[in-house]
Amino acid sequence: MSFLTLSISLLFVIIPLVLSKTLNLGLEKDTIIASVRSIIQLLVVGYVLQFVFNSENIIYIILMVLLMIAAATQNAHRKGAAIKGIIWKLIVTFTFVEVLTQTILLGLNITPATAQYIIPISGMVVGNSMVLSILFLNRFTSEIETHQDETELILSLGGTPKQAIHTQLIASIQASTIPTIESQKTIGLVQLPGMMSGQIIAGADPVQAVLFQLLVLFLLLTTAVVTSIMLGYLSYPTLFNQRMQLAGSAVERDE
Amino acid sequence: MTVAGDAIRFEHVDYSTNGLHILKNVTGAISEGKITTLVGPSGAGKTTLFKLCNGLQSPDSGEIFIKDKPIGSYEPVELRRNVGMALQKATMISGSVRKNLELPLTLQGKELAEDSARELLKMVGLDKTDLQKKTKDLSGGQQQKLSIARTLVNQPDILLLDEITSSLDSVSRQDIEELIVNMNEQYGTTIVWITHNLQQALSIGDDTWVMMDGEVVETGESSFLRNPQNDRVKQFVRGEIE
């Protein structure tokens, strides 16, 4: 694909702009910003990747992965602002998931140890882990707030913090991982996954593309479940103090 | 100074939250083996006092002694099993009556025997066949009774009861009063009972504390409610302060 054909494809940006203007939807500014940002960001990434692939230097690969983890942490941490030390918990979670998945992929020779494989797969793993973290933190903070009475009840009867938060923790882990599991049940029936479509368009053998897509799907299953569980078990102890009391302002409400 | 025979002793207890001074210099002792009623207008800090005794919260300053030992010297789990608490809002966990009733034991990895479960339900005036019912199908009064029974499962030495009969009819209220008085007489359980009903405070209480705006304003044998000394308490007893 050339830059000329890419510029023609801007028609797909003009269509929503015209519709928004005609129907007074007020989406013009955001559409233009989103389009300009995506062009700049992706082109920069493209050139950076080209440089990293050509250099074949492990340091650059590690730097790229660290950059992904930093960006994912920056994006996800606002959702868990109420949880003490959430930034470190996210960094630890993303790093663990990345190390776990790459260890299996490279250790068992499933994918070659080249930048061309490591970086895109890391992007999918860390990106998916970030989305899962946001889903989990959203649900977990809302569960804690909604079920504070149950948490206090269990504590008051002599339960431990882990017992007091168990139901909310499990509900949040389930709620955040279910979309990943459910979407895999209908994959290929409703739509072809983006990565597989991209490979087929680029001329790859469709069966090879499917095999690689399956690898990614299984990888994302692990990513989803490990992210939610790890973040959950790292987060819940910070909700309580040494005296097994619910820490924070939400405790006092009744009188 | 250590005074033998106190179930709970407060020494200059202060507690604030969200910028509100909830408890102010609370000092006094709850006698062991007695029924002490705690009365006062809404917002006086009564429920907060209970939560401090059960260890759900800690005072900002001052000290609380449970059976002459500083509250901080107890393991939280041990403290909460010995100082049982049933609040006005009977919180239920989702599931059956049985699941709620045996919750204190489930938390210890134990089960409640069928006979004991039925006996407990009978004690609080619930039907023994209710065991498999979902708690969402119980009335407010039935949930209140279940909450009391659940608190009794831990067999606490000190029982803190917060308006536990407020949503009950007069017959059920009498039954619960009898049950609590019997527990006090038979097992020597120390009872602290928050109530808005001054008649109840008089009839079941050995001692009474009156709290207002986070302070303990008058204490003594419950009969003082007939002729209080403090002017604000007089107003409260006459129903001029709610």
CSV table of C-alpha atoms in Angstrom, one decimal:
chain,number,residue,atom,x,y,z
A,1,MET,CA,0.0,0.0,0.0
A,2,SER,CA,1.4,3.4,-1.0
A,3,PHE,CA,1.0,6.8,0.6
A,4,LEU,CA,-1.2,7.8,-2.3
A,5,THR,CA,-3.7,5.0,-1.6
A,6,LEU,CA,-3.6,5.8,2.1
A,7,SER,CA,-4.5,9.4,1.3
A,8,ILE,CA,-7.4,8.3,-0.9
A,9,SER,CA,-8.6,6.2,2.1
A,10,LEU,CA,-9.0,9.4,4.0
A,11,LEU,CA,-12.4,9.4,2.3
A,12,PHE,CA,-13.4,7.1,5.2
A,13,VAL,CA,-12.7,10.0,7.5
A,14,ILE,CA,-14.5,12.6,5.3
A,15,ILE,CA,-17.8,10.5,5.3
A,16,PRO,CA,-18.3,10.7,9.1
A,17,LEU,CA,-17.2,14.3,9.1
A,18,VAL,CA,-19.8,15.3,6.5
A,19,LEU,CA,-22.5,13.2,8.3
A,20,SER,CA,-21.6,14.8,11.7
A,21,LYS,CA,-21.7,18.3,10.2
A,22,THR,CA,-25.0,17.7,8.4
A,23,LEU,CA,-26.8,16.2,11.4
A,24,ASN,CA,-25.1,18.5,14.0
A,25,LEU,CA,-23.6,15.6,15.9
A,26,GLY,CA,-20.7,17.6,17.1
A,27,LEU,CA,-18.2,14.9,16.3
A,28,GLU,CA,-16.0,16.8,13.8
A,29,LYS,CA,-13.3,18.0,16.2
A,30,ASP,CA,-12.9,14.6,17.9
A,31,THR,CA,-12.9,12.8,14.6
A,32,ILE,CA,-10.2,15.1,13.2
A,33,ILE,CA,-8.1,14.8,16.3
A,34,ALA,CA,-8.5,11.0,16.4
A,35,SER,CA,-7.5,10.7,12.7
A,36,VAL,CA,-4.5,13.0,12.9
A,37,ARG,CA,-3.3,11.3,16.1
A,38,SER,CA,-3.7,7.8,14.7
A,39,ILE,CA,-1.8,8.8,11.5
A,40,ILE,CA,1.1,10.3,13.5
A,41,GLN,CA,1.2,7.6,16.2
A,42,LEU,CA,1.1,4.7,13.8
A,43,LEU,CA,3.6,6.1,11.4
A,44,VAL,CA,6.0,6.8,14.2
A,45,VAL,CA,5.5,3.3,15.6
A,46,GLY,CA,6.0,1.9,12.0
A,47,TYR,CA,9.4,3.7,11.6
A,48,VAL,CA,10.5,2.8,15.2
A,49,LEU,CA,9.6,-0.8,14.5
A,50,GLN,CA,11.4,-0.8,11.3
A,51,PHE,CA,14.5,0.5,13.1
A,52,VAL,CA,14.2,-2.0,15.9
A,53,PHE,CA,13.7,-4.9,13.5
A,54,ASN,CA,16.7,-3.9,11.4
A,55,SER,CA,18.9,-3.4,14.4
A,56,GLU,CA,18.0,-6.8,16.0
A,57,ASN,CA,19.3,-5.5,19.3
A,58,ILE,CA,17.8,-6.9,22.5
A,59,ILE,CA,18.1,-3.6,24.3
A,60,TYR,CA,15.7,-1.9,21.9
A,61,ILE,CA,13.2,-4.8,22.2
A,62,ILE,CA,13.3,-4.5,26.0
A,63,LEU,CA,12.9,-0.7,25.7
A,64,MET,CA,9.8,-1.1,23.5
A,65,VAL,CA,8.2,-3.5,26.0
A,66,LEU,CA,8.9,-1.2,28.9
A,67,LEU,CA,7.4,1.7,27.0
A,68,MET,CA,4.3,-0.4,26.4
A,69,ILE,CA,4.1,-1.3,30.1
A,70,ALA,CA,4.5,2.4,31.1
A,71,ALA,CA,1.8,3.5,28.7
A,72,ALA,CA,-0.6,0.8,29.8
A,73,THR,CA,0.0,1.7,33.5
A,74,GLN,CA,-0.5,5.4,32.8
A,75,ASN,CA,-3.8,4.6,31.1
A,76,ALA,CA,-5.2,2.1,33.7
A,77,HIS,CA,-4.1,3.6,37.0
A,78,ARG,CA,-6.9,6.3,37.1
A,79,LYS,CA,-9.5,3.5,37.4
A,80,GLY,CA,-7.9,2.2,40.6
A,81,ALA,CA,-6.9,5.5,42.1
A,82,ALA,CA,-8.7,4.5,45.3
A,83,ILE,CA,-6.4,1.6,45.8
A,84,LYS,CA,-3.2,2.4,47.5
A,85,GLY,CA,0.0,1.8,45.4
A,86,ILE,CA,-2.1,0.9,42.3
A,87,ILE,CA,0.7,2.1,39.9
A,88,TRP,CA,3.2,-0.5,41.3
A,89,LYS,CA,0.5,-3.2,41.3
A,90,LEU,CA,-0.2,-2.6,37.7
A,91,ILE,CA,3.5,-2.5,36.7
A,92,VAL,CA,4.1,-5.8,38.6
A,93,THR,CA,1.0,-7.4,36.9
A,94,PHE,CA,1.8,-6.3,33.4
A,95,THR,CA,5.5,-7.3,33.8
A,96,PHE,CA,4.6,-10.7,35.2
A,97,VAL,CA,2.1,-11.4,32.4
A,98,GLU,CA,4.6,-10.4,29.8
A,99,VAL,CA,7.4,-12.5,31.3
A,100,LEU,CA,5.1,-15.5,31.7
A,101,THR,CA,3.8,-15.4,28.2
A,102,GLN,CA,7.1,-14.8,26.5
A,103,THR,CA,8.8,-17.4,28.6
A,104,ILE,CA,6.3,-20.0,27.4
A,105,LEU,CA,6.4,-18.8,23.7
A,106,LEU,CA,10.2,-18.5,23.5
A,107,GLY,CA,11.1,-21.3,25.9
A,108,LEU,CA,9.0,-23.9,24.1
A,109,ASN,CA,10.1,-22.6,20.7
A,110,ILE,CA,6.5,-21.7,19.8
A,111,THR,CA,7.6,-18.4,18.2
A,112,PRO,CA,11.1,-17.3,17.1
A,113,ALA,CA,13.1,-15.0,19.4
A,114,THR,CA,13.1,-12.1,17.0
A,115,ALA,CA,11.8,-8.5,17.4
A,116,GLN,CA,9.3,-9.2,14.6
A,117,TYR,CA,7.5,-11.7,16.8
A,118,ILE,CA,8.3,-10.4,20.4
A,119,ILE,CA,7.1,-6.8,19.9
A,120,PRO,CA,3.7,-7.3,18.3
A,121,ILE,CA,2.9,-10.2,20.6
A,122,SER,CA,4.0,-8.1,23.6
A,123,GLY,CA,1.7,-5.3,22.3
A,124,MET,CA,-1.3,-7.7,22.2
A,125,VAL,CA,-0.5,-9.1,25.7
A,126,VAL,CA,0.2,-5.8,27.5
A,127,GLY,CA,-2.7,-4.1,25.6
A,128,ASN,CA,-5.1,-6.8,26.6
A,129,SER,CA,-3.8,-6.9,30.1
A,130,MET,CA,-4.4,-3.1,30.3
A,131,VAL,CA,-8.1,-3.5,29.1
A,132,LEU,CA,-8.6,-6.3,31.6
A,133,SER,CA,-7.1,-4.2,34.4
A,134,ILE,CA,-9.5,-1.3,33.6
A,135,LEU,CA,-12.5,-3.7,33.5
A,136,PHE,CA,-11.4,-5.4,36.8
A,137,LEU,CA,-10.7,-2.1,38.7
A,138,ASN,CA,-13.9,-0.6,37.5
A,139,ARG,CA,-15.9,-3.6,38.8
A,140,PHE,CA,-13.9,-4.1,41.9
A,141,THR,CA,-14.2,-0.5,43.2
A,142,SER,CA,-17.9,-0.6,42.5
A,143,GLU,CA,-18.3,-4.0,44.2
A,144,ILE,CA,-16.5,-2.7,47.3
A,145,GLU,CA,-18.7,0.3,47.6
A,146,THR,CA,-22.0,-1.5,46.9
A,147,HIS,CA,-21.2,-4.4,49.3
A,148,GLN,CA,-19.6,-2.5,52.1
A,149,ASP,CA,-22.2,-3.7,54.6
A,150,GLU,CA,-21.5,-7.4,53.8
A,151,THR,CA,-17.8,-6.8,54.1
A,152,GLU,CA,-18.3,-5.2,57.6
A,153,LEU,CA,-20.7,-7.9,58.6
A,154,ILE,CA,-18.2,-10.7,57.9
A,155,LEU,CA,-15.4,-8.7,59.7
A,156,SER,CA,-17.7,-8.1,62.7
A,157,LEU,CA,-18.4,-11.8,63.0
A,158,GLY,CA,-14.7,-12.6,63.1
A,159,GLY,CA,-13.9,-13.1,59.5
A,160,THR,CA,-10.6,-12.2,57.9
A,161,PRO,CA,-10.2,-9.5,55.3
A,162,LYS,CA,-9.8,-12.2,52.6
A,163,GLN,CA,-13.1,-13.8,53.7
A,164,ALA,CA,-14.8,-10.4,53.9
A,165,ILE,CA,-13.8,-9.4,50.4
A,166,HIS,CA,-14.0,-12.9,48.8
A,167,THR,CA,-17.4,-12.6,47.1
A,168,GLN,CA,-16.6,-9.2,45.6
A,169,LEU,CA,-13.2,-10.3,44.5
A,170,ILE,CA,-14.5,-13.4,42.7
A,171,ALA,CA,-17.4,-11.4,41.1
A,172,SER,CA,-14.9,-8.8,39.8
A,173,ILE,CA,-12.5,-11.4,38.4
A,174,GLN,CA,-15.4,-13.2,36.7
A,175,ALA,CA,-17.0,-10.0,35.3
A,176,SER,CA,-13.7,-8.8,33.8
A,177,THR,CA,-12.7,-12.1,32.2
A,178,ILE,CA,-16.1,-13.2,30.9
A,179,PRO,CA,-16.0,-10.9,27.8
A,180,THR,CA,-12.7,-12.4,26.7
A,181,ILE,CA,-14.0,-16.0,27.1
A,182,GLU,CA,-17.4,-15.2,25.5
A,183,SER,CA,-15.9,-13.4,22.5
A,184,GLN,CA,-13.8,-16.5,21.8
A,185,LYS,CA,-16.9,-18.6,21.5
A,186,THR,CA,-18.2,-16.7,18.5
A,187,ILE,CA,-14.9,-15.8,16.9
A,188,GLY,CA,-14.8,-16.5,13.2
A,189,LEU,CA,-18.6,-16.7,13.1
A,190,VAL,CA,-19.4,-13.1,13.5
A,191,GLN,CA,-16.2,-11.5,12.3
A,192,LEU,CA,-12.7,-12.4,11.4
A,193,PRO,CA,-10.1,-11.3,14.0
A,194,GLY,CA,-8.2,-8.2,12.9
A,195,MET,CA,-4.8,-9.7,13.1
A,196,MET,CA,-5.8,-12.8,11.0
A,197,SER,CA,-7.5,-10.6,8.4
A,198,GLY,CA,-4.4,-8.4,8.2
A,199,GLN,CA,-2.2,-11.5,7.6
A,200,ILE,CA,-4.6,-12.8,4.9
A,201,ILE,CA,-4.7,-9.4,3.1
A,202,ALA,CA,-0.9,-9.3,3.3
A,203,GLY,CA,-0.8,-12.6,1.3
A,204,ALA,CA,-0.3,-15.1,4.1
A,205,ASP,CA,-1.7,-18.7,3.8
A,206,PRO,CA,-5.2,-18.5,5.5
A,207,VAL,CA,-4.6,-21.7,7.4
A,208,GLN,CA,-1.3,-20.4,8.7
A,209,ALA,CA,-3.1,-17.2,9.6
A,210,VAL,CA,-5.7,-19.2,11.5
A,211,LEU,CA,-3.1,-21.2,13.4
A,212,PHE,CA,-1.3,-18.0,14.5
A,213,GLN,CA,-4.6,-16.4,15.5
A,214,LEU,CA,-5.5,-19.4,17.6
A,215,LEU,CA,-2.1,-19.0,19.4
A,216,VAL,CA,-2.9,-15.4,20.1
A,217,LEU,CA,-6.4,-16.3,21.4
A,218,PHE,CA,-5.0,-18.8,23.8
A,219,LEU,CA,-2.4,-16.4,24.9
A,220,LEU,CA,-5.0,-13.7,25.6
A,221,LEU,CA,-7.0,-16.2,27.7
A,222,THR,CA,-4.0,-16.6,30.0
A,223,THR,CA,-3.4,-12.9,29.9
A,224,ALA,CA,-7.0,-12.1,30.9
A,225,VAL,CA,-7.3,-14.6,33.8
A,226,VAL,CA,-3.8,-14.0,35.2
A,227,THR,CA,-4.2,-10.2,35.0
A,228,SER,CA,-7.5,-10.2,36.9
A,229,ILE,CA,-6.5,-12.7,39.6
A,230,MET,CA,-3.1,-11.1,40.2
A,231,LEU,CA,-4.4,-7.6,40.3
A,232,GLY,CA,-7.2,-8.7,42.6
A,233,TYR,CA,-4.9,-10.5,45.1
A,234,LEU,CA,-2.4,-7.6,45.0
A,235,SER,CA,-5.1,-5.0,45.6
A,236,TYR,CA,-7.5,-6.4,48.3
A,237,PRO,CA,-5.0,-6.3,51.2
A,238,THR,CA,-4.5,-2.5,50.8
A,239,LEU,CA,-8.2,-2.0,51.5
A,240,PHE,CA,-7.7,-3.1,55.1
A,241,ASN,CA,-5.3,-1.9,57.9
A,242,GLN,CA,-3.3,-3.9,60.4
A,243,ARG,CA,-6.3,-4.2,62.7
A,244,MET,CA,-8.4,-5.8,59.9
A,245,GLN,CA,-10.5,-2.7,59.6
A,246,LEU,CA,-11.8,-1.4,56.3
A,247,ALA,CA,-9.5,1.5,55.6
A,248,GLY,CA,-10.7,4.7,54.0
A,249,SER,CA,-13.6,7.2,54.2
A,250,ALA,CA,-16.4,4.8,53.2
A,251,VAL,CA,-16.4,3.1,56.6
A,252,GLU,CA,-18.5,5.6,58.6
A,253,ARG,CA,-22.0,6.0,57.3
A,254,ASP,CA,-24.6,5.1,59.8
A,255,GLU,CA,-24.7,7.8,62.4
B,1,MET,CA,-6.5,2.7,87.2
B,2,THR,CA,-7.8,-0.8,86.7
B,3,VAL,CA,-11.3,-1.6,88.0
B,4,ALA,CA,-12.2,-5.3,88.2
B,5,GLY,CA,-15.6,-6.4,86.9
B,6,ASP,CA,-15.8,-4.1,83.9
B,7,ALA,CA,-16.7,-5.7,80.7
B,8,ILE,CA,-15.9,-2.6,78.7
B,9,ARG,CA,-14.2,0.5,79.9
B,10,PHE,CA,-13.7,3.7,77.9
B,11,GLU,CA,-11.1,6.3,78.9
B,12,HIS,CA,-11.2,9.6,77.1
B,13,VAL,CA,-12.2,8.1,73.8
B,14,ASP,CA,-12.4,10.4,70.8
B,15,TYR,CA,-13.3,9.5,67.3
B,16,SER,CA,-13.7,11.6,64.2
B,17,THR,CA,-14.4,10.8,60.6
B,18,ASN,CA,-14.9,12.9,57.4
B,19,GLY,CA,-14.3,16.0,59.5
B,20,LEU,CA,-17.1,15.1,61.9
B,21,HIS,CA,-16.3,14.8,65.6
B,22,ILE,CA,-18.4,11.7,66.4
B,23,LEU,CA,-17.3,10.7,69.9
B,24,LYS,CA,-16.0,13.3,72.4
B,25,ASN,CA,-14.0,12.3,75.5
B,26,VAL,CA,-16.2,9.2,76.2
B,27,THR,CA,-15.3,7.9,79.6
B,28,GLY,CA,-17.1,5.2,81.7
B,29,ALA,CA,-17.5,1.5,82.3
B,30,ILE,CA,-20.0,-1.1,81.3
B,31,SER,CA,-20.4,-3.6,84.2
B,32,GLU,CA,-19.8,-7.3,83.5
B,33,GLY,CA,-22.8,-9.5,83.5
B,34,LYS,CA,-25.3,-6.7,83.4
B,35,ILE,CA,-27.7,-5.3,80.9
B,36,THR,CA,-26.8,-1.7,80.0
B,37,THR,CA,-29.1,0.2,77.8
B,38,LEU,CA,-27.8,3.0,75.7
B,39,VAL,CA,-30.2,5.8,74.7
B,40,GLY,CA,-29.9,9.1,73.0
B,41,PRO,CA,-31.0,11.1,69.9
B,42,SER,CA,-30.0,10.0,66.4
B,43,GLY,CA,-26.5,11.0,65.6
B,44,ALA,CA,-25.3,10.8,69.2
B,45,GLY,CA,-22.5,8.3,68.2
B,46,LYS,CA,-24.0,5.2,69.8
B,47,THR,CA,-23.5,2.9,66.8
B,48,THR,CA,-20.0,4.2,66.3
B,49,LEU,CA,-19.3,3.3,70.0
B,50,PHE,CA,-20.4,-0.3,69.2
B,51,LYS,CA,-18.1,-0.4,66.1
B,52,LEU,CA,-15.2,0.6,68.3
B,53,CYS,CA,-15.9,-2.1,70.8
B,54,ASN,CA,-16.2,-4.7,68.1
B,55,GLY,CA,-12.9,-3.5,66.6
B,56,LEU,CA,-14.4,-2.5,63.3
B,57,GLN,CA,-12.9,1.0,63.9
B,58,SER,CA,-10.3,2.4,66.3
B,59,PRO,CA,-10.4,5.6,68.4
B,60,ASP,CA,-8.3,8.5,67.4
B,61,SER,CA,-7.3,9.0,71.0
B,62,GLY,CA,-8.1,7.5,74.4
B,63,GLU,CA,-8.3,3.8,75.3
B,64,ILE,CA,-10.9,1.1,75.3
B,65,PHE,CA,-10.5,-1.9,77.7
B,66,ILE,CA,-12.3,-5.1,77.2
B,67,LYS,CA,-12.3,-7.2,80.4
B,68,ASP,CA,-9.5,-5.0,81.7
B,69,LYS,CA,-7.2,-5.6,78.7
B,70,PRO,CA,-6.5,-2.8,76.2
B,71,ILE,CA,-8.6,-3.5,73.1
B,72,GLY,CA,-5.4,-3.4,70.9
B,73,SER,CA,-3.9,-6.3,72.8
B,74,TYR,CA,-6.6,-8.7,71.4
B,75,GLU,CA,-6.3,-10.3,68.0
B,76,PRO,CA,-9.1,-8.7,65.8
B,77,VAL,CA,-10.7,-12.0,65.0
B,78,GLU,CA,-10.7,-13.1,68.7
B,79,LEU,CA,-12.1,-9.8,69.8
B,80,ARG,CA,-14.9,-9.8,67.3
B,81,ARG,CA,-16.0,-13.4,68.2
B,82,ASN,CA,-16.1,-12.4,71.9
B,83,VAL,CA,-17.8,-9.0,71.4
B,84,GLY,CA,-20.8,-9.9,69.2
B,85,MET,CA,-22.7,-7.2,67.5
B,86,ALA,CA,-26.2,-7.1,65.8
B,87,LEU,CA,-26.9,-3.8,64.1
B,88,GLN,CA,-30.3,-2.2,63.4
B,89,LYS,CA,-29.8,-2.8,59.6
B,90,ALA,CA,-29.8,-6.6,59.5
B,91,THR,CA,-27.3,-7.2,56.6
B,92,MET,CA,-27.8,-10.5,55.0
B,93,ILE,CA,-25.4,-12.3,52.6
B,94,SER,CA,-27.1,-13.6,49.5
B,95,GLY,CA,-28.4,-17.2,49.9
B,96,SER,CA,-30.4,-19.2,52.4
B,97,VAL,CA,-31.3,-18.7,56.0
B,98,ARG,CA,-29.0,-21.6,56.9
B,99,LYS,CA,-26.1,-20.0,55.0
B,100,ASN,CA,-26.6,-16.8,57.0
B,101,LEU,CA,-27.1,-18.5,60.3
B,102,GLU,CA,-24.0,-20.6,60.1
B,103,LEU,CA,-21.8,-17.8,58.6
B,104,PRO,CA,-19.8,-17.3,61.9
B,105,LEU,CA,-18.9,-21.0,61.9
B,106,THR,CA,-18.3,-21.1,58.1
B,107,LEU,CA,-15.7,-18.4,58.6
B,108,GLN,CA,-13.9,-20.8,61.0
B,109,GLY,CA,-14.2,-23.7,58.6
B,110,LYS,CA,-16.9,-25.4,60.6
B,111,GLU,CA,-20.5,-26.3,60.1
B,112,LEU,CA,-23.6,-25.7,62.2
B,113,ALA,CA,-25.4,-28.9,63.2
B,114,GLU,CA,-29.0,-29.2,61.9
B,115,ASP,CA,-30.4,-29.5,65.5
B,116,SER,CA,-28.5,-26.4,66.7
B,117,ALA,CA,-29.6,-24.4,63.7
B,118,ARG,CA,-33.3,-25.3,64.4
B,119,GLU,CA,-32.9,-24.6,68.1
B,120,LEU,CA,-31.4,-21.1,67.3
B,121,LEU,CA,-34.3,-20.3,64.9
B,122,LYS,CA,-36.8,-21.4,67.6
B,123,MET,CA,-35.1,-19.3,70.2
B,124,VAL,CA,-35.5,-16.1,68.1
B,125,GLY,CA,-39.1,-17.0,67.1
B,126,LEU,CA,-38.4,-18.1,63.5
B,127,ASP,CA,-39.9,-21.3,62.0
B,128,LYS,CA,-37.4,-24.2,61.9
B,129,THR,CA,-38.7,-25.0,58.4
B,130,ASP,CA,-37.4,-21.6,57.3
B,131,LEU,CA,-33.8,-23.0,57.1
B,132,GLN,CA,-33.8,-23.4,53.4
B,133,LYS,CA,-35.7,-20.2,52.6
B,134,LYS,CA,-33.9,-17.5,50.7
B,135,THR,CA,-33.2,-14.5,53.0
B,136,LYS,CA,-34.7,-12.1,50.3
B,137,ASP,CA,-38.0,-13.8,51.0
B,138,LEU,CA,-37.9,-12.9,54.7
B,139,SER,CA,-39.7,-9.8,56.1
B,140,GLY,CA,-37.6,-7.1,57.7
B,141,GLY,CA,-38.6,-8.4,61.2
B,142,GLN,CA,-37.6,-12.0,60.2
B,143,GLN,CA,-34.3,-10.7,58.9
B,144,GLN,CA,-33.8,-8.9,62.2
B,145,LYS,CA,-34.4,-12.1,64.2
B,146,LEU,CA,-32.1,-14.1,61.9
B,147,SER,CA,-29.4,-11.4,62.5
B,148,ILE,CA,-29.7,-11.9,66.3
B,149,ALA,CA,-29.6,-15.7,66.0
B,150,ARG,CA,-26.5,-15.4,63.8
B,151,THR,CA,-24.7,-13.2,66.3
B,152,LEU,CA,-25.4,-15.8,69.0
B,153,VAL,CA,-23.7,-18.5,67.1
B,154,ASN,CA,-20.3,-17.2,68.2
B,155,GLN,CA,-21.5,-17.4,71.8
B,156,PRO,CA,-20.0,-14.0,72.6
B,157,ASP,CA,-19.2,-12.9,76.2
B,158,ILE,CA,-20.4,-9.4,75.4
B,159,LEU,CA,-23.4,-8.7,73.1
B,160,LEU,CA,-23.9,-5.4,71.5
B,161,LEU,CA,-27.5,-4.9,70.2
B,162,ASP,CA,-28.4,-1.9,68.1
B,163,GLU,CA,-32.1,-1.2,67.9
B,164,ILE,CA,-32.7,-4.9,67.2
B,165,THR,CA,-36.4,-4.8,68.0
B,166,SER,CA,-37.3,-1.6,66.1
B,167,SER,CA,-38.8,-3.5,63.2
B,168,LEU,CA,-40.6,-6.1,65.3
B,169,ASP,CA,-44.2,-6.3,66.4
B,170,SER,CA,-44.9,-6.1,70.1
B,171,VAL,CA,-45.2,-9.9,70.6
B,172,SER,CA,-41.9,-10.5,68.8
B,173,ARG,CA,-40.3,-7.7,70.7
B,174,GLN,CA,-41.3,-9.2,74.0
B,175,ASP,CA,-40.0,-12.6,72.9
B,176,ILE,CA,-36.6,-11.1,72.0
B,177,GLU,CA,-36.4,-9.2,75.2
B,178,GLU,CA,-37.1,-12.4,77.2
B,179,LEU,CA,-34.5,-14.2,75.2
B,180,ILE,CA,-31.8,-11.6,75.8
B,181,VAL,CA,-32.7,-11.3,79.5
B,182,ASN,CA,-32.5,-15.1,79.8
B,183,MET,CA,-29.1,-15.2,78.1
B,184,ASN,CA,-27.9,-12.6,80.6
B,185,GLU,CA,-29.3,-14.5,83.6
B,186,GLN,CA,-28.3,-18.0,82.5
B,187,TYR,CA,-24.9,-17.4,80.9
B,188,GLY,CA,-23.9,-14.1,82.5
B,189,THR,CA,-23.6,-12.5,79.0
B,190,THR,CA,-22.9,-8.8,79.3
B,191,ILE,CA,-25.5,-7.0,77.2
B,192,VAL,CA,-25.3,-3.4,75.8
B,193,TRP,CA,-28.5,-2.5,74.1
B,194,ILE,CA,-29.1,0.7,72.0
B,195,THR,CA,-32.8,1.6,72.0
B,196,HIS,CA,-35.0,4.5,71.2
B,197,ASN,CA,-37.7,3.1,73.4
B,198,LEU,CA,-37.3,4.6,76.9
B,199,GLN,CA,-39.8,2.1,78.4
B,200,GLN,CA,-37.6,-0.7,77.0
B,201,ALA,CA,-34.5,0.9,78.4
B,202,LEU,CA,-36.1,1.1,81.8
B,203,SER,CA,-37.7,-2.3,81.9
B,204,ILE,CA,-34.8,-4.4,80.7
B,205,GLY,CA,-31.8,-2.3,81.6
B,206,ASP,CA,-29.8,-2.6,84.9
B,207,ASP,CA,-27.9,0.5,84.0
B,208,THR,CA,-28.5,3.1,81.3
B,209,TRP,CA,-26.2,5.5,79.5
B,210,VAL,CA,-27.6,8.6,77.8
B,211,MET,CA,-25.5,9.9,74.9
B,212,MET,CA,-25.9,13.2,73.1
B,213,ASP,CA,-23.7,14.8,70.4
B,214,GLY,CA,-20.9,12.3,70.9
B,215,GLU,CA,-20.8,12.7,74.7
B,216,VAL,CA,-22.0,10.5,77.6
B,217,VAL,CA,-24.2,13.0,79.5
B,218,GLU,CA,-25.7,10.9,82.2
B,219,THR,CA,-25.2,7.3,83.5
B,220,GLY,CA,-26.5,5.2,86.4
B,221,GLU,CA,-29.1,2.6,87.3
B,222,SER,CA,-31.8,2.7,84.6
B,223,SER,CA,-34.4,4.0,87.1
B,224,PHE,CA,-32.7,7.5,86.8
B,225,LEU,CA,-34.5,7.9,83.6
B,226,ARG,CA,-37.7,8.6,85.7
B,227,ASN,CA,-35.9,11.5,87.2
B,228,PRO,CA,-32.8,12.6,85.4
B,229,GLN,CA,-30.5,15.3,86.7
B,230,ASN,CA,-29.1,16.7,83.5
B,231,ASP,CA,-31.3,19.3,81.8
B,232,ARG,CA,-30.7,18.0,78.3
B,233,VAL,CA,-31.6,14.5,79.4
B,234,LYS,CA,-34.7,15.8,81.0
B,235,GLN,CA,-35.7,17.4,77.6
B,236,PHE,CA,-34.8,14.1,75.8
B,237,VAL,CA,-36.9,12.1,78.2
B,238,ARG,CA,-39.8,14.5,77.7
B,239,GLY,CA,-39.4,13.9,73.9
B,240,GLU,CA,-38.3,17.4,73.2
B,241,ILE,CA,-35.1,16.2,71.6
B,242,GLU,CA,-35.2,13.5,69.0
